[in-house]
Each structure stands twice: as structure tokens, then as C-alpha cells.
RNA sequence: GGCGACGUCGCCAAGUGGUAAGGCAAGGGUCUGCAAAACCCUCACCGUGGGUUCGAGUCCCACCGUCGCCUCCA
């Protein structure tokens, strides 16, 4: 079985072959940076992080582009999101953009989400957007109005609606009509808007001073960095219409070439309302938890585990109960890794217990089979849990296990759980390497002293050390062959 | 109303034709100075009703329920 991806464009799982052998060109719609990111964003970007990590682990050279929207994203009221925030905070628009772009990267870094190769900003690509709009006008796919607005004429593009399965005639009845609009048809969408005097995010264009529509940035930047046709376009399903649909229409009309070959859309994160009904987490509804707040309560690996135990296309309900289950499940995995590494410190050289290498090979195969099947991360995690049972059994059996075998176990967790899923940390230590080393040494010293007390049957001292360490967040577990500790 | 999904053990959740992965919780054991962890055992006829098929969570129809989108949203 080779890698298969569910392609939203065709509504079916299809074998994945990149356009250029060995290379994957991938674009994911990024956030509009006018506020702190929330856990819903985390779901989308962790999901694509695993996609990128897995593709790389399979040997693909991935070029991953994810934009930052910093202009043109309007509210219903016609206000620009960035400008609204700027006037509220009495700051320059670009200060807002800078503040929240930094906040976004901070959060993603903390979540272990690898940075995209390129993070282009809409405001930095105005000429590219203007050029694309000019092409669309030249080919009569777009028109300029008296007021200096430019709209894409969806009736000129029969395939409009092919991603979201929407037909124009079905839209007419429900479409919102804005009397201020000067569109030919209500379904037409803006490529360029003339700026009102108070609109300070403005640029010169062939149609007067104005600013780009929201959708054109993704088309222009994807083309610039990935080419007119590229492999994968991702995003949250909530943007399937109109945003993704408009991207396809304007790109294919302007480039006269297919746009993205595979469309991957991530299911939304929901949060129960006061009646327990799950509602999509979103900024506009105000029912969101910021990533910063979530990270105060749960470590990044646990949040990743929580998100990755559901398939990326499914919606997920954000609840403390589910998060707690994820935490305990993750602890089970990580304890086995910790035990392996602890054993490794004193292991005898050699490959005693080499029969276990077959188990590792089996785990690897199960993991690959799962991820090959449309990035089935839950299946991958299940493979790690199966492995964990075997590892615990082996390491508790009292049989000798050589260094080579322990290293192979550690490497399996490191590669599958660490490199691909990002849920197994390299080292338990936090802080600087030097202080972490010192802390580890101090804990080991106390553990050794406690072992001496236990040997002398001085349980009062032994329990005092264990209790006080527990109060500091360091838990001890006594085993027949010694004590294992873990820090929260 | 239209479009798109979903409904699998108390909770989370895989599984697109061949007698239901995994985690959490729960109960019973083993181990332990105590504890913790670990290991073993137990724990589901897959929303309802029809249909197709030798065989269906898995395909079709209807119904019930839930969510997302319908130009603010990852």
C-alpha cells in the first residue's frame, strides 16, 4: 500500500504521486493575524505539521508555504479586521500584524509545529496580486466598476463551485445582498477594493488607491512560490466556501492551468455550549481558548496527542474529560520511553533480547500502513500503544536486554512518536542544558540516598524523600531493579 | 431551504463487504515495606427501520439526532 490521500476535490481517497518526483509542493491557508491563536488553529496546523513531517520521513523533499493574512480580510460590516483591532488598541495596523504574527509563531513553536519553509504576508505581495488581477481583467474574467472596485465574474467561470459542490443557481436565494455593492451579480467576489479615505491600509493600483480582496493573496503567493500547479492545498474546512472556491476559480482562470492537485481540509474544533451542544470554536463567537491558556494547563505533547487521536478530517469536541484521557494515554507512552532510556544508562553492550527487533519492525509497518492511509494518526498512535505493552513486558521480565536493543526501541519511539507525530520529547529536561543536567544529577542523588534508606528499612526517611519530591512535581516509581523518576 | 459530513463499549476513537484497533474509566488478579507504575483476565451484536449480498458499522433507501458551510472565521 502506498500513500493515499482523501482528495476533497474528488471526494475520494486517491493514490498520491507528486507532480515532480521526490518533491512535494504544499500550501496551507494561514491565520489572519489580528488576535492570539486559539486551539482550533492548533488543530489545523498540528494536523498539517504531521502531514509535512510524515512526507519528509518518507523521503519527500517538501516545500511548505503557509501565508499570514495581514490585509484585506473584511468583517460583515465592511471593516478590515486588522484596522478594527488597530483603532481599538490605538496602534498602527502593522504593529498589530507584527504583534500577532510573533504570537502565532511563539504558539506554534511551543506546540512543536515546525515552521513553514516560507511564511509570505499578503501585504508584501501586492504587486503579484495586482498582476494576477490584471490578467483576469484582460481575459474578461474580472471587471472594473466606476468606483474602482474589481470583481471576479463567477458566471464567466462555469467550474465555480466544484470544490464545495455549490451551484450558482442554488446560491441565489440564500445569498446576502449588500446594497452598497456595485457587483454585477451578488455571487461575484472582490479582487480589489477602492479604499475609503479612512482606510489606511492602501496601495496604488491601475484602478486607483485601494487594497486587495481576501482571496487573491493565496492565489498570488501560491503561484509565486509553488508554481501554477502544485501538489497539496490545505486548510480548515470552514474555508471551503467561499475562500478556497474563489482561490481555485481565480487561479485557474488567470493561469490557464490546474491549481492544487490534492485538497486536504481539516475538520473544525468544537466546544460545548451551555447546553452541551458542540459549537465551532471561533474568534467571532468568543467561545475560544487561546493556545497560550491551553499550554498553561497541558504540555504541548498532550495537546498534540489529544488532537492526533482523531483523524484530521473529523470534527473534535474540546473537553477537559477528553483532554484528560489524552494526557493519561500519553503518559503511558512516555513512561515506557523513560524506562527505556533509564535502562540504557546502565545497559550492558550487546544485542541480548534481539528477538524484540521483530516487534519493532512490526510496529514500524503498522505505523506506516496507518499513516499511508490518509495520514491516519490515530492508527499510528495505536501502533505505539501496542508497542508500549510489549516494551513494558520485556523491560519488566527480568531478562537481559542489551544496549543495541534498547537503542533500537528508543529509536523507534524517537522516529515514529518524535519525528513524525511530535509527541515523544527527546529529553525530559526543561530549561538550559546545564541546569537540566544539574537538576537531573540532584534528583539522582536523592533517589540514591532514598535507596540506601530503604535498604536500611528506614521507611520514614524514604517516604519523606518521595513525598517531598512529589510536592516538587517529581514522581518516583520503585522497581525491582531500581527507581525510575519523572518530572511533571 | 441548499451543500457537505457525522451518529461505533460509561468517555475519547480507528475501522468503505468477510464474524469490531487503540486509549481513558471500571471490576478481578500478579508484583510492592507502603505507594506508584507495569503485566494478565473481564468489558460492544456498531442511531432506528427496510433493502442489496453467500456475507454489511462498512453499499442503497427512509426516518430520527448532531455538527460544519451558504461570502467574518483554521
Coordinates of C-alpha atoms (C1' of nucleotides) in Angstrom, one line a residue:
Chain A
X1 CA 0.0 0.0 0.0
X2 CA 1.3 3.4 -1.0
X3 CA 0.3 6.8 0.4
X4 CA -3.3 7.6 -0.3
X5 CA -4.9 11.0 0.4
X6 CA -8.5 11.9 0.6
X7 CA -8.9 14.5 -2.1
X8 CA -11.8 16.8 -1.3
X9 CA -11.8 17.9 -4.9
X10 CA -12.9 14.4 -6.0
X11 CA -14.4 13.3 -2.7
X12 CA -12.4 10.1 -2.6
X13 CA -9.1 8.6 -1.4
X14 CA -6.6 8.7 -4.2
X15 CA -3.0 7.4 -4.5
X16 CA -0.7 10.3 -4.0
X17 CA 2.0 10.9 -6.6
X18 CA 3.7 14.3 -6.6
X19 CA 3.9 16.4 -9.7
X20 CA 7.7 16.3 -9.6
X21 CA 9.2 13.1 -8.4
X22 CA 10.5 13.2 -4.9
X23 CA 9.2 16.8 -4.3
X24 CA 6.0 17.9 -2.7
X25 CA 4.8 21.4 -3.1
X26 CA 2.3 22.3 -0.4
X27 CA 0.3 25.4 0.5
X28 CA -1.8 25.8 3.6
X29 CA -4.0 28.8 4.4
X30 CA -2.6 30.6 7.4
X31 CA -4.2 32.7 10.0
X32 CA -5.3 36.3 9.9
X33 CA -3.1 37.9 12.5
X34 CA -5.3 40.2 14.4
X35 CA -5.5 38.3 17.7
X36 CA -3.9 35.4 19.6
X37 CA -4.4 32.0 18.0
X38 CA -6.7 29.5 19.6
X39 CA -6.9 25.7 20.0
X40 CA -8.9 25.5 16.7
X41 CA -5.9 26.9 14.9
X42 CA -3.7 24.4 16.8
X43 CA -5.8 21.5 15.4
X44 CA -5.3 22.6 11.8
X45 CA -1.7 23.4 12.0
X46 CA -0.7 20.4 14.1
X47 CA -2.5 18.3 11.5
X48 CA -0.6 19.7 8.6
X49 CA 2.6 19.6 10.7
X50 CA 2.2 15.8 10.9
X51 CA 1.5 15.7 7.2
X52 CA 4.7 17.5 6.4
X53 CA 6.7 15.5 9.0
X54 CA 5.4 12.2 7.6
X55 CA 6.0 13.2 4.0
X56 CA 9.6 14.1 4.9
X57 CA 10.1 10.8 6.8
X58 CA 9.0 9.0 3.7
X59 CA 11.8 10.8 1.8
X60 CA 9.9 13.6 0.1
X61 CA 11.5 16.9 -0.2
X62 CA 8.7 19.1 1.0
X63 CA 8.3 22.8 0.2
X64 CA 5.8 24.1 2.7
X65 CA 4.2 27.5 2.2
X66 CA 1.8 29.0 4.7
X67 CA 0.7 32.6 4.4
X68 CA -0.1 35.2 7.0
X69 CA -3.1 37.3 6.2
X70 CA -2.4 40.9 7.2
X71 CA -4.7 42.8 4.9
X72 CA -8.0 42.7 3.1
X73 CA -9.8 40.3 5.4
X74 CA -13.1 42.2 6.0
X75 CA -15.8 41.8 8.5
X76 CA -19.5 41.7 7.6
X77 CA -19.7 45.4 8.4
X78 CA -17.0 46.1 5.7
X79 CA -14.4 46.9 8.3
X80 CA -10.9 45.4 7.9
X81 CA -10.1 43.1 10.8
X82 CA -6.6 44.5 11.2
X83 CA -7.8 48.1 11.1
X84 CA -10.5 47.5 13.6
X85 CA -8.1 46.0 16.1
X86 CA -5.6 48.8 15.4
X87 CA -8.1 51.5 16.2
X88 CA -9.3 49.6 19.3
X89 CA -5.7 49.4 20.6
X90 CA -4.6 52.7 19.3
X91 CA -1.8 51.1 17.4
X92 CA -0.6 51.2 13.8
X93 CA -2.0 48.3 11.7
X94 CA 1.4 46.9 11.1
X95 CA 2.1 46.9 14.8
X96 CA -0.9 44.7 15.3
X97 CA 0.2 42.5 12.5
X98 CA 3.7 42.2 13.9
X99 CA 2.4 41.6 17.5
X100 CA 0.1 38.7 16.5
X101 CA 2.4 37.2 13.9
X102 CA 5.0 36.9 16.6
X103 CA 2.4 35.5 19.0
X104 CA 1.4 32.9 16.4
X105 CA 4.9 31.7 15.8
X106 CA 5.5 31.6 19.5
X107 CA 2.5 29.4 20.0
X108 CA 3.4 27.1 17.1
X109 CA 6.9 26.8 18.3
X110 CA 5.6 25.9 21.7
X111 CA 3.4 23.2 20.2
X112 CA 6.3 21.7 18.4
X113 CA 4.8 22.7 15.0
X114 CA 7.7 23.0 12.6
X115 CA 7.8 26.4 10.8
X116 CA 6.8 26.5 7.2
X117 CA 9.6 27.0 4.7
X118 CA 8.0 30.2 3.6
X119 CA 5.6 32.4 5.5
X120 CA 4.6 35.0 3.0
X121 CA 2.5 38.0 4.0
X122 CA -0.3 39.4 1.9
X123 CA 0.8 42.9 2.4
X124 CA 4.3 42.0 1.0
X125 CA 2.8 40.7 -2.2
X126 CA 0.6 43.5 -3.5
X127 CA 2.4 43.7 -6.9
X128 CA 1.9 40.0 -7.5
X129 CA -1.8 40.3 -6.6
X130 CA -2.2 43.3 -8.9
X131 CA -0.6 41.4 -11.7
X132 CA -2.9 38.5 -11.3
X133 CA -5.9 40.8 -11.3
X134 CA -4.8 42.5 -14.4
X135 CA -4.6 39.1 -16.2
X136 CA -8.1 38.2 -15.0
X137 CA -9.4 41.6 -16.4
X138 CA -7.5 41.1 -19.7
X139 CA -9.1 37.7 -20.1
X140 CA -12.6 39.1 -19.2
X141 CA -12.9 37.0 -16.0
X142 CA -13.0 40.2 -14.0
X143 CA -14.4 43.6 -14.4
X144 CA -13.7 47.1 -13.0
X145 CA -16.5 49.2 -11.7
X146 CA -16.9 53.0 -11.7
X147 CA -16.0 53.2 -8.1
X148 CA -12.7 51.5 -8.7
X149 CA -13.6 48.1 -7.4
X150 CA -12.6 44.9 -9.3
X151 CA -14.7 41.8 -9.1
X152 CA -14.4 38.3 -10.3
X153 CA -17.3 37.4 -12.6
X154 CA -18.3 33.9 -11.4
X155 CA -20.7 33.5 -14.3
X156 CA -17.7 33.5 -16.6
X157 CA -16.2 30.5 -14.8
X158 CA -18.5 27.5 -15.1
X159 CA -16.5 25.4 -12.8
X160 CA -17.1 27.8 -9.9
X161 CA -18.4 25.6 -7.1
X162 CA -16.6 22.4 -8.0
X163 CA -14.8 22.1 -4.7
X164 CA -17.7 22.9 -2.3
X165 CA -20.3 21.4 -4.6
X166 CA -22.2 24.5 -4.9
X167 CA -24.1 25.6 -7.9
X168 CA -24.7 29.2 -8.6
X169 CA -28.4 28.9 -9.2
X170 CA -28.7 27.2 -5.7
X171 CA -27.0 30.1 -4.1
X172 CA -29.2 32.9 -5.4
X173 CA -31.9 32.5 -2.8
X174 CA -29.7 32.4 0.2
X175 CA -27.1 34.9 -0.8
X176 CA -26.8 38.0 1.2
X177 CA -27.4 41.1 -0.8
X178 CA -25.5 44.2 0.1
X179 CA -27.0 47.3 -1.5
X180 CA -23.7 49.2 -1.2
X181 CA -22.2 46.7 -3.6
X182 CA -21.6 47.5 -7.2
X183 CA -21.3 43.9 -8.4
X184 CA -22.9 42.6 -11.5
X185 CA -24.0 39.5 -9.6
X186 CA -24.3 39.0 -5.9
X187 CA -22.0 35.9 -6.1
X188 CA -19.2 37.9 -7.6
X189 CA -16.3 38.3 -5.2
X190 CA -13.9 41.2 -4.8
X191 CA -10.4 41.1 -6.2
X192 CA -9.6 44.7 -5.4
X193 CA -11.5 47.3 -3.4
X194 CA -11.2 51.0 -3.6
X195 CA -10.1 52.5 -0.3
X196 CA -12.4 54.9 1.6
X197 CA -10.5 57.9 3.0
X198 CA -10.3 56.4 6.5
X199 CA -9.0 53.1 5.2
X200 CA -5.2 53.5 5.8
X201 CA -4.1 50.1 4.6
X202 CA -3.9 51.3 0.9
X203 CA -1.9 50.8 -2.2
X204 CA -1.7 52.4 -5.6
X205 CA -3.1 50.2 -8.4
X206 CA -4.2 50.6 -12.0
X207 CA -7.7 51.1 -10.6
X208 CA -6.9 53.7 -8.1
X209 CA -5.9 53.6 -4.5
X210 CA -7.2 50.5 -2.7
X211 CA -6.5 47.2 -1.2
X212 CA -6.7 43.5 -2.3
X213 CA -9.7 41.2 -1.6
X214 CA -9.1 38.4 0.8
X215 CA -8.9 35.5 -1.6
X216 CA -6.4 36.8 -4.2
X217 CA -3.4 36.7 -1.8
X218 CA -3.4 32.9 -1.6
X219 CA -3.6 32.5 -5.3
X220 CA -0.8 35.0 -6.0
X221 CA 1.5 33.7 -3.3
X222 CA 1.0 30.0 -4.1
X223 CA 1.8 30.8 -7.7
X224 CA 4.9 32.7 -6.8
X225 CA 6.4 30.1 -4.5
X226 CA 5.0 26.8 -5.7
X227 CA 4.1 27.3 -9.4
X228 CA 0.8 27.5 -11.1
X229 CA 0.1 23.8 -10.4
X230 CA 1.2 22.2 -7.2
X231 CA 0.6 19.1 -5.1
X232 CA -1.4 19.8 -2.0
X233 CA -3.5 22.7 -0.8
X234 CA -4.7 22.5 2.8
X235 CA -6.8 24.5 5.3
X236 CA -9.7 24.3 7.6
X237 CA -13.0 23.1 6.1
X238 CA -14.7 26.2 7.3
X239 CA -12.9 28.0 4.5
X240 CA -14.0 25.7 1.7
X241 CA -16.5 28.3 0.7
X242 CA -16.1 30.9 -0.4
X243 CA -12.4 31.2 0.2
X244 CA -11.0 28.0 -1.3
X245 CA -13.5 28.0 -4.1
X246 CA -12.5 31.6 -5.1
X247 CA -8.9 30.7 -5.0
X248 CA -9.4 27.9 -7.4
X249 CA -11.5 29.9 -9.8
X250 CA -9.2 32.9 -10.0
X251 CA -6.1 30.8 -10.1
X252 CA -7.2 28.5 -12.9
X253 CA -8.8 31.4 -14.8
X254 CA -5.6 33.5 -14.6
X255 CA -3.0 30.7 -15.0
X256 CA -4.9 28.7 -17.6
X257 CA -3.7 25.6 -15.6
X258 CA -5.0 23.4 -12.9
X259 CA -4.4 24.8 -9.4
X260 CA -3.8 22.4 -6.5
X261 CA -4.0 18.7 -7.4
X262 CA -5.0 17.5 -3.9
X263 CA -7.2 19.4 -1.5
X264 CA -6.9 18.4 2.2
X265 CA -9.3 20.1 4.6
X266 CA -9.2 19.7 8.4
X267 CA -12.4 19.2 10.5
X268 CA -13.2 22.0 12.9
X269 CA -12.7 22.0 16.6
X270 CA -15.9 22.5 18.5
X271 CA -16.5 23.4 22.1
X272 CA -19.7 22.5 24.1
X273 CA -22.1 25.5 24.7
X274 CA -24.0 26.0 27.9
X275 CA -26.4 23.1 26.9
X276 CA -23.5 20.8 26.0
X277 CA -24.1 21.2 22.2
X278 CA -20.8 21.3 20.4
X279 CA -20.3 24.6 18.5
X280 CA -17.3 25.5 16.4
X281 CA -14.6 27.3 18.3
X282 CA -14.1 30.7 16.6
X283 CA -13.0 34.1 17.4
X284 CA -16.2 35.7 16.3
X285 CA -18.3 33.6 18.6
X286 CA -16.0 34.3 21.5
X287 CA -16.0 30.6 22.6
X288 CA -12.3 30.1 22.2
X289 CA -9.4 29.0 24.3
X290 CA -6.1 30.5 23.3
X291 CA -3.2 28.2 22.8
X292 CA -1.3 30.2 25.5
X293 CA -4.0 29.3 28.0
X294 CA -4.2 25.7 26.9
X295 CA -0.5 25.4 27.3
X296 CA -0.7 26.6 30.9
X297 CA -2.8 23.5 31.7
X298 CA -1.4 20.9 29.4
X299 CA 2.0 20.2 28.0
X300 CA 2.4 20.5 24.2
X301 CA 2.8 16.8 23.7
X302 CA -0.6 16.2 25.4
X303 CA -2.4 18.7 23.3
X304 CA -0.9 17.1 20.2
X305 CA -1.9 13.7 21.4
X306 CA -5.4 15.0 22.0
X307 CA -5.7 16.4 18.5
X308 CA -4.0 13.4 16.8
X309 CA -6.1 10.7 18.4
X310 CA -8.9 11.9 16.0
X311 CA -8.5 11.7 12.3
X312 CA -7.7 15.1 10.8
X313 CA -10.9 15.3 8.7
X314 CA -13.2 14.7 11.7
X315 CA -14.5 17.4 13.9
X316 CA -13.3 17.2 17.5
X317 CA -15.0 18.3 20.7
X318 CA -12.7 20.2 23.0
X319 CA -13.5 19.0 26.6
X320 CA -11.4 18.6 29.7
X321 CA -12.6 15.0 30.0
X322 CA -11.2 14.1 26.6
X323 CA -8.1 16.0 27.2
X324 CA -7.6 14.2 30.4
X325 CA -7.9 10.9 28.7
X326 CA -5.3 12.0 26.1
X327 CA -3.0 13.0 29.0
X328 CA -3.1 9.6 30.6
X329 CA -2.7 7.9 27.3
X330 CA 0.3 10.0 26.5
X331 CA 1.8 9.4 30.0
X332 CA 1.6 5.6 29.3
X333 CA 3.6 6.0 26.1
X334 CA 6.2 8.3 27.6
X335 CA 6.7 6.2 30.7
X336 CA 7.8 3.3 28.5
X337 CA 10.2 5.6 26.7
X338 CA 11.5 7.0 30.0
X339 CA 12.0 3.5 31.3
X340 CA 13.9 2.5 28.2
X341 CA 16.2 5.5 28.5
X342 CA 16.7 4.8 32.2
X343 CA 17.7 1.3 31.4
X344 CA 20.0 2.5 28.7
X345 CA 22.1 4.4 31.2
X346 CA 23.4 1.1 32.7
X347 CA 22.8 -1.4 29.9
X348 CA 25.4 -4.0 29.0
X349 CA 26.7 -3.7 25.5
X350 CA 25.5 -6.2 23.0
X351 CA 22.2 -7.3 21.5
X352 CA 20.7 -9.6 24.1
X353 CA 17.0 -9.9 23.5
X354 CA 17.4 -9.3 19.8
X355 CA 14.2 -11.2 19.1
X356 CA 12.5 -7.9 20.1
X357 CA 13.7 -6.3 16.9
X358 CA 10.9 -8.2 15.1
X359 CA 8.4 -6.4 17.3
X360 CA 9.9 -3.1 16.4
X361 CA 9.7 -3.9 12.7
X362 CA 6.1 -4.9 13.1
X363 CA 5.3 -1.6 14.9
X364 CA 7.0 0.4 12.1
X365 CA 5.0 -1.4 9.5
X366 CA 1.7 -0.9 11.3
X367 CA 2.6 2.8 11.8
X368 CA 3.4 3.3 8.1
X369 CA 0.3 1.4 7.0
X370 CA -1.8 3.7 9.2
X371 CA -0.2 7.0 8.1
X372 CA -0.1 5.9 4.4
X373 CA -3.9 5.7 4.7
X374 CA -4.7 9.3 4.5
X375 CA -2.4 10.2 7.4
X376 CA -4.3 8.1 10.0
X377 CA -2.5 9.4 13.0
X378 CA -4.9 7.6 15.5
X379 CA -3.8 4.4 13.9
X380 CA -0.2 5.4 14.3
X381 CA -0.7 6.1 18.0
X382 CA -2.5 2.8 18.4
X383 CA 0.6 1.1 16.9
X384 CA 2.7 2.9 19.5
X385 CA 0.4 1.7 22.3
X386 CA 0.7 -1.9 21.1
X387 CA 4.5 -1.5 21.1
X388 CA 4.3 0.0 24.6
X389 CA 2.7 -3.1 26.0
X390 CA 5.4 -5.2 24.5
X391 CA 8.2 -2.9 25.7
X392 CA 6.8 -2.8 29.3
X393 CA 6.5 -6.6 29.3
X394 CA 10.1 -7.0 28.1
X395 CA 11.6 -4.5 30.4
X396 CA 9.8 -5.9 33.4
X397 CA 10.6 -9.5 32.5
X398 CA 13.9 -9.5 34.2
X399 CA 15.5 -10.9 31.0
X400 CA 18.7 -9.2 30.0
X401 CA 18.3 -6.6 27.3
X402 CA 21.4 -5.4 25.5
X403 CA 22.3 -1.8 24.7
X404 CA 21.7 -2.3 21.0
X405 CA 18.1 -3.5 21.6
X406 CA 17.3 -0.7 24.0
X407 CA 18.7 1.8 21.5
X408 CA 16.6 0.3 18.8
X409 CA 13.5 0.7 21.0
X410 CA 14.4 4.3 21.8
X411 CA 15.0 5.0 18.1
X412 CA 11.6 3.6 17.2
X413 CA 9.8 5.9 19.6
X414 CA 12.0 8.8 18.6
X415 CA 11.3 8.4 14.9
X416 CA 7.7 7.5 14.9
X417 CA 6.5 9.2 18.1
X418 CA 9.0 12.0 18.0
X419 CA 10.0 12.9 14.5
X420 CA 6.6 12.2 12.8
X421 CA 4.0 12.8 15.5
X422 CA 5.9 15.1 17.7
X423 CA 4.5 13.6 20.9
X424 CA 7.6 12.0 22.3
X425 CA 10.2 14.6 23.5
X426 CA 13.9 14.0 23.1
X427 CA 14.8 14.6 26.7
X428 CA 12.7 15.1 29.8
X429 CA 14.7 18.1 30.8
X430 CA 13.5 21.6 30.6
X431 CA 15.4 24.8 30.8
X432 CA 19.0 25.2 29.8
X433 CA 21.1 22.1 29.2
X434 CA 23.4 22.9 32.0
X435 CA 20.7 23.5 34.6
X436 CA 18.8 20.5 33.4
X437 CA 21.9 18.4 33.9
X438 CA 22.3 19.7 37.4
X439 CA 18.7 19.1 38.2
X440 CA 18.9 15.5 36.9
X441 CA 22.0 15.0 39.0
X442 CA 20.4 16.3 42.1
X443 CA 17.3 14.1 41.7
X444 CA 19.5 11.0 41.1
X445 CA 21.4 11.9 44.3
X446 CA 18.2 11.9 46.3
X447 CA 17.0 8.8 44.7
X448 CA 20.3 7.1 45.6
X449 CA 20.0 8.3 49.2
X450 CA 16.5 7.0 49.4
X451 CA 17.6 3.6 48.1
X452 CA 20.1 3.5 51.0
X453 CA 17.4 4.4 53.5
X454 CA 15.1 1.7 52.1
X455 CA 17.8 -0.9 52.2
X456 CA 18.3 0.0 55.9
X457 CA 14.4 -0.2 56.3
X458 CA 14.3 3.4 57.3
X459 CA 11.0 3.9 55.5
X460 CA 10.3 7.2 57.3
X461 CA 13.2 8.8 55.5
X462 CA 12.5 7.0 52.3
X463 CA 8.9 8.2 52.3
X464 CA 9.9 11.8 53.2
X465 CA 12.1 12.0 50.2
X466 CA 9.5 10.6 47.9
X467 CA 6.8 12.9 49.3
X468 CA 8.8 16.0 49.1
X469 CA 9.9 15.2 45.6
X470 CA 6.3 14.6 44.7
X471 CA 5.4 18.0 46.1
X472 CA 8.0 19.4 43.7
X473 CA 6.5 17.6 40.8
X474 CA 8.9 14.7 40.7
X475 CA 7.2 11.3 40.9
X476 CA 9.2 8.1 41.9
X477 CA 8.4 4.6 41.0
X478 CA 10.2 1.7 42.7
X479 CA 11.0 -1.3 40.6
X480 CA 12.7 -4.5 41.4
X481 CA 15.8 -3.2 39.6
X482 CA 15.8 0.3 40.9
X483 CA 13.8 3.5 40.9
X484 CA 12.5 5.5 37.9
X485 CA 11.6 9.1 38.3
X486 CA 9.6 11.5 36.2
X487 CA 9.1 15.3 36.3
X488 CA 5.8 16.8 35.5
Chain B
rG1 C1' -34.2 25.8 2.4
rG2 C1' -29.3 24.2 -0.4
rC3 C1' -24.5 21.9 0.0
rG4 C1' -21.1 18.7 3.0
rA5 C1' -20.2 15.4 6.9
rC6 C1' -21.3 12.5 11.1
rG7 C1' -24.1 9.1 14.7
rU8 C1' -19.2 2.5 16.9
rC9 C1' -18.5 0.0 24.6
rG10 C1' -19.7 4.9 30.6
rC11 C1' -15.9 8.7 27.9
rC12 C1' -12.4 9.5 23.6
rA13 C1' -11.7 7.0 19.0
rA14 C1' -9.9 3.7 14.4
rG15 C1' -12.3 0.7 11.0
rU16 C1' -15.6 1.9 2.9
rG17 C1' -18.0 -6.1 2.2
rG18 C1' -15.8 -11.4 5.4
rU19 C1' -17.6 -12.7 12.1
rA20 C1' -15.5 -4.9 15.8
rA21 C1' -7.8 -1.5 16.5
rG22 C1' -6.2 1.5 20.5
rG23 C1' -6.5 4.8 24.8
rC24 C1' -9.3 6.5 29.4
rA25 C1' -12.6 4.8 33.1
rA26 C1' -14.4 0.3 35.8
rG27 C1' -14.1 -4.9 38.1
rG28 C1' -10.9 -9.2 39.4
rG29 C1' -5.7 -10.9 39.9
rU30 C1' 0.1 -10.7 40.0
rC31 C1' 4.1 -7.7 41.8
rU32 C1' 5.3 -4.0 46.0
rG33 C1' 7.7 -2.2 53.1
rC34 C1' 3.7 1.1 51.7
rA35 C1' 2.7 3.6 47.1
rA36 C1' 3.0 4.3 42.0
rA37 C1' 3.8 2.1 37.5
rA38 C1' 3.5 -2.3 34.9
rC39 C1' 1.6 -7.0 33.3
rC40 C1' -2.6 -10.8 33.0
rC41 C1' -8.1 -11.5 32.8
rU42 C1' -13.2 -9.3 32.2
rC43 C1' -15.9 -5.4 29.5
rA44 C1' -19.8 -3.5 22.2
rC45 C1' -24.4 -7.6 18.1
rC46 C1' -21.7 -0.5 15.5
rG47 C1' -28.8 5.7 15.9
rU48 C1' -33.9 3.3 14.1
rG49 C1' -36.5 0.6 10.2
rG50 C1' -36.2 -1.6 5.5
rG51 C1' -33.2 -3.4 1.1
rU52 C1' -28.9 -5.4 -1.9
rU53 C1' -25.4 -9.6 -1.0
rC54 C1' -23.3 -16.3 0.4
rG55 C1' -21.9 -12.4 3.8
rA56 C1' -22.8 -5.1 5.9
rG57 C1' -20.6 -0.3 11.2
rU58 C1' -18.8 -0.8 6.0
rC59 C1' -23.3 -0.4 -0.1
rC60 C1' -28.7 1.6 -1.2
rC61 C1' -33.5 3.9 0.6
rA62 C1' -36.3 6.1 4.5
rC63 C1' -36.6 8.1 9.3
rC64 C1' -34.5 10.2 13.9
rG65 C1' -30.5 13.1 16.0
rU66 C1' -25.9 16.2 15.8
rC67 C1' -22.3 19.3 13.5
rG68 C1' -19.9 22.4 9.5
rC69 C1' -20.6 25.8 5.3
rC70 C1' -24.1 29.1 2.4
rU71 C1' -19.3 35.4 1.1
rC72 C1' -16.2 37.3 9.2
rC73 C1' -13.7 32.5 10.9
rA74 C1' -8.1 27.4 10.8

